[in-house]
Amino acid sequence: MKKIFILFVLSIFTLPLFSQVEEPVDNPGGGGFGAILLNFRSSDENFALYTGGGGGFVVKDFRIGAFFSGMAKSFTKNDSIVSSMKIGCTQGGLWFAYPFFKKHALHGLAEMKFSIGNTKVIDTNWQHHDKKVFWGFNPSLAIEYDISEVLKIAAGVEYQYSYFRKLPTLYSTDAFSSPGVFISVKLGTF
């Protein structure tokens, strides 16, 4: 699994080198965009839906921006340590993306997100326990479709890796490092 993950991350970083062969099309000067993000992942062996958004600017097809996302569906954790508590997670950070073969309506998209976030366990009185900070990165590959000049939709695969400096005691650190799929809708001048 480590070899596959390393190859995936390396491919994300080497794809922009290949992309420089293609001439920039349409808007070489730049523009801006806003996005709605939906991520579907596994957290602590449960389905987790993350919702969020972001935005940024476009410089010669390279997209630079910021994003935020949070777990929309907190799930109950029932075990011998934690009884009837919910796990929550929020994060935000920098967002980099580059489209491939942009002259086609359906084209590839490579993205990398670097984030800082926090996780917590919430009891029935809404008290937060075992609140921890993590650093994360999220490489992803997607297929993007241009619905119009200002509206795009993308769907792809990703891997969220989370590094905790201080380990949580009520849940495992692996609960927040997992593969997933995502859908994003972007509106702006590309």
Tab-separated table of C-alpha atoms in Angstrom:
chain	number	residue	atom	x	y	z
A	1	MET	CA	0.000	0.000	0.000
A	2	LYS	CA	2.895	2.355	0.770
A	3	LYS	CA	4.363	1.829	-2.703
A	4	ILE	CA	1.032	2.632	-4.354
A	5	PHE	CA	0.641	5.747	-2.217
A	6	ILE	CA	4.179	6.942	-3.003
A	7	LEU	CA	3.635	6.369	-6.739
A	8	PHE	CA	0.342	8.266	-6.537
A	9	VAL	CA	1.957	11.271	-4.816
A	10	LEU	CA	4.911	11.269	-7.224
A	11	SER	CA	2.587	11.176	-10.215
A	12	ILE	CA	0.772	14.249	-8.883
A	13	PHE	CA	4.039	16.184	-8.719
A	14	THR	CA	5.384	15.014	-12.101
A	15	LEU	CA	2.209	15.557	-14.145
A	16	PRO	CA	2.704	19.359	-14.319
A	17	LEU	CA	6.080	18.779	-16.005
A	18	PHE	CA	4.332	16.928	-18.823
A	19	SER	CA	1.615	19.535	-19.062
A	20	GLN	CA	3.980	22.334	-20.066
A	21	VAL	CA	4.076	20.960	-23.633
A	22	GLU	CA	0.521	22.125	-24.253
A	23	GLU	CA	-0.012	25.784	-25.119
A	24	PRO	CA	-2.259	27.686	-22.712
A	25	VAL	CA	-5.670	28.351	-24.201
A	26	ASP	CA	-8.478	30.837	-23.656
A	27	ASN	CA	-7.656	33.014	-20.650
A	28	PRO	CA	-3.841	33.229	-20.347
A	29	GLY	CA	-3.995	36.310	-18.124
A	30	GLY	CA	-5.865	34.818	-15.210
A	31	GLY	CA	-9.192	34.887	-13.433
A	32	GLY	CA	-10.852	33.735	-10.262
A	33	PHE	CA	-13.209	31.029	-9.032
A	34	GLY	CA	-15.307	29.808	-6.143
A	35	ALA	CA	-16.205	26.184	-5.439
A	36	ILE	CA	-18.527	23.906	-3.494
A	37	LEU	CA	-16.835	20.686	-2.314
A	38	LEU	CA	-18.314	17.312	-1.313
A	39	ASN	CA	-15.948	14.576	-0.090
A	40	PHE	CA	-16.948	10.998	0.705
A	41	ARG	CA	-14.448	9.096	2.879
A	42	SER	CA	-14.124	6.428	5.492
A	43	SER	CA	-13.365	7.661	9.010
A	44	ASP	CA	-12.843	5.158	11.801
A	45	GLU	CA	-14.455	2.479	9.585
A	46	ASN	CA	-17.628	4.568	9.143
A	47	PHE	CA	-18.930	6.558	6.182
A	48	ALA	CA	-18.015	10.236	6.496
A	49	LEU	CA	-19.378	13.095	4.409
A	50	TYR	CA	-17.291	16.263	4.342
A	51	THR	CA	-18.786	19.466	2.924
A	52	GLY	CA	-17.046	22.726	2.307
A	53	GLY	CA	-15.957	25.270	-0.205
A	54	GLY	CA	-13.124	27.365	-1.403
A	55	GLY	CA	-11.911	29.789	-3.964
A	56	GLY	CA	-8.890	31.366	-5.480
A	57	PHE	CA	-7.375	32.778	-8.601
A	58	VAL	CA	-6.092	31.396	-11.881
A	59	VAL	CA	-2.668	32.259	-13.326
A	60	LYS	CA	-1.960	30.748	-16.766
A	61	ASP	CA	-4.227	27.772	-16.061
A	62	PHE	CA	-2.609	27.109	-12.639
A	63	ARG	CA	-5.182	27.480	-9.846
A	64	ILE	CA	-4.097	28.749	-6.439
A	65	GLY	CA	-6.577	29.149	-3.621
A	66	ALA	CA	-7.825	28.283	-0.165
A	67	PHE	CA	-10.409	25.747	1.001
A	68	PHE	CA	-12.270	24.647	4.095
A	69	SER	CA	-14.228	21.515	4.884
A	70	GLY	CA	-15.886	19.872	7.825
A	71	MET	CA	-17.461	16.562	8.646
A	72	ALA	CA	-21.160	17.010	7.925
A	73	LYS	CA	-22.162	13.617	9.287
A	74	SER	CA	-20.675	13.023	12.717
A	75	PHE	CA	-20.997	9.398	13.666
A	76	THR	CA	-21.467	7.859	17.069
A	77	LYS	CA	-18.545	6.014	18.588
A	78	ASN	CA	-19.594	3.249	20.975
A	79	ASP	CA	-16.856	1.208	22.602
A	80	SER	CA	-15.474	0.483	26.048
A	81	ILE	CA	-13.633	3.830	26.225
A	82	VAL	CA	-16.197	6.175	24.698
A	83	SER	CA	-19.940	5.683	25.126
A	84	SER	CA	-22.378	7.497	22.824
A	85	MET	CA	-20.007	10.231	21.748
A	86	LYS	CA	-19.680	11.727	18.279
A	87	ILE	CA	-16.450	12.313	16.365
A	88	GLY	CA	-16.029	15.614	14.513
A	89	CYS	CA	-13.386	16.995	12.149
A	90	THR	CA	-12.765	20.349	10.426
A	91	GLN	CA	-9.883	21.519	8.248
A	92	GLY	CA	-8.764	24.243	5.870
A	93	GLY	CA	-5.707	25.351	3.977
A	94	LEU	CA	-4.085	25.906	0.592
A	95	TRP	CA	-5.426	24.447	-2.648
A	96	PHE	CA	-3.392	24.001	-5.843
A	97	ALA	CA	-4.766	22.593	-9.109
A	98	TYR	CA	-3.780	22.229	-12.749
A	99	PRO	CA	-6.032	21.096	-15.636
A	100	PHE	CA	-4.663	18.850	-18.397
A	101	PHE	CA	-5.820	19.004	-22.027
A	102	LYS	CA	-7.952	22.013	-21.117
A	103	LYS	CA	-8.932	22.679	-24.738
A	104	HIS	CA	-11.346	19.726	-24.485
A	105	ALA	CA	-14.622	20.103	-22.566
A	106	LEU	CA	-13.845	16.880	-20.656
A	107	HIS	CA	-10.288	16.998	-19.327
A	108	GLY	CA	-8.052	15.840	-16.493
A	109	LEU	CA	-7.335	17.740	-13.293
A	110	ALA	CA	-4.585	17.237	-10.697
A	111	GLU	CA	-5.039	18.836	-7.284
A	112	MET	CA	-3.058	19.069	-4.060
A	113	LYS	CA	-4.423	20.443	-0.800
A	114	PHE	CA	-2.320	21.250	2.271
A	115	SER	CA	-4.322	21.735	5.448
A	116	ILE	CA	-4.394	22.221	9.166
A	117	GLY	CA	-7.389	20.946	11.069
A	118	ASN	CA	-8.736	19.638	14.328
A	119	THR	CA	-10.547	16.557	15.495
A	120	LYS	CA	-12.637	16.122	18.602
A	121	VAL	CA	-15.023	13.837	20.408
A	122	ILE	CA	-18.331	15.468	21.394
A	123	ASP	CA	-20.410	14.091	24.256
A	124	THR	CA	-24.191	14.288	24.691
A	125	ASN	CA	-23.829	17.677	26.490
A	126	TRP	CA	-21.868	19.088	23.504
A	127	GLN	CA	-18.644	19.132	25.531
A	128	HIS	CA	-15.505	18.598	23.446
A	129	HIS	CA	-12.981	15.976	24.559
A	130	ASP	CA	-9.633	14.842	23.180
A	131	LYS	CA	-9.384	17.814	20.817
A	132	LYS	CA	-6.291	17.411	18.636
A	133	VAL	CA	-4.686	19.401	15.812
A	134	PHE	CA	-3.431	17.706	12.661
A	135	TRP	CA	-1.498	18.664	9.546
A	136	GLY	CA	-2.757	17.135	6.343
A	137	PHE	CA	-2.171	16.833	2.658
A	138	ASN	CA	-4.568	15.584	0.076
A	139	PRO	CA	-3.410	14.610	-3.453
A	140	SER	CA	-6.191	13.972	-5.956
A	141	LEU	CA	-6.839	13.186	-9.606
A	142	ALA	CA	-10.122	14.121	-11.263
A	143	ILE	CA	-12.057	14.423	-14.482
A	144	GLU	CA	-13.445	17.926	-14.999
A	145	TYR	CA	-16.238	18.896	-17.389
A	146	ASP	CA	-16.840	22.431	-18.685
A	147	ILE	CA	-20.602	22.950	-18.542
A	148	SER	CA	-20.156	26.540	-19.749
A	149	GLU	CA	-17.374	29.125	-19.860
A	150	VAL	CA	-17.894	29.957	-16.202
A	151	LEU	CA	-19.206	26.686	-14.719
A	152	LYS	CA	-17.236	23.454	-14.230
A	153	ILE	CA	-17.959	20.202	-12.423
A	154	ALA	CA	-15.287	17.711	-11.353
A	155	ALA	CA	-15.321	14.211	-9.874
A	156	GLY	CA	-12.291	12.257	-8.768
A	157	VAL	CA	-10.362	10.169	-6.284
A	158	GLU	CA	-8.219	11.404	-3.417
A	159	TYR	CA	-6.265	10.322	-0.374
A	160	GLN	CA	-6.418	12.325	2.851
A	161	TYR	CA	-3.290	11.929	4.975
A	162	SER	CA	-3.391	13.421	8.479
A	163	TYR	CA	-0.356	13.782	10.753
A	164	PHE	CA	-0.982	14.333	14.465
A	165	ARG	CA	1.872	15.788	16.551
A	166	LYS	CA	0.144	14.680	19.755
A	167	LEU	CA	-1.685	11.393	19.442
A	168	PRO	CA	-5.362	11.285	20.427
A	169	THR	CA	-6.378	8.825	23.128
A	170	LEU	CA	-10.072	8.254	22.359
A	171	TYR	CA	-9.687	7.419	18.639
A	172	SER	CA	-6.928	6.276	16.312
A	173	THR	CA	-4.929	8.587	14.055
A	174	ASP	CA	-5.729	6.281	11.124
A	175	ALA	CA	-9.387	7.278	11.468
A	176	PHE	CA	-8.625	10.489	9.558
A	177	SER	CA	-6.213	9.150	6.911
A	178	SER	CA	-8.148	7.385	4.179
A	179	PRO	CA	-8.920	7.279	0.465
A	180	GLY	CA	-12.098	8.811	-0.843
A	181	VAL	CA	-13.979	10.312	-3.747
A	182	PHE	CA	-15.106	13.885	-4.285
A	183	ILE	CA	-17.358	16.090	-6.379
A	184	SER	CA	-16.781	19.810	-6.843
A	185	VAL	CA	-18.719	22.518	-8.643
A	186	LYS	CA	-16.714	25.601	-9.629
A	187	LEU	CA	-17.999	28.973	-10.787
A	188	GLY	CA	-15.647	31.651	-12.112
A	189	THR	CA	-13.528	32.918	-14.974
A	190	PHE	CA	-11.056	30.282	-16.009
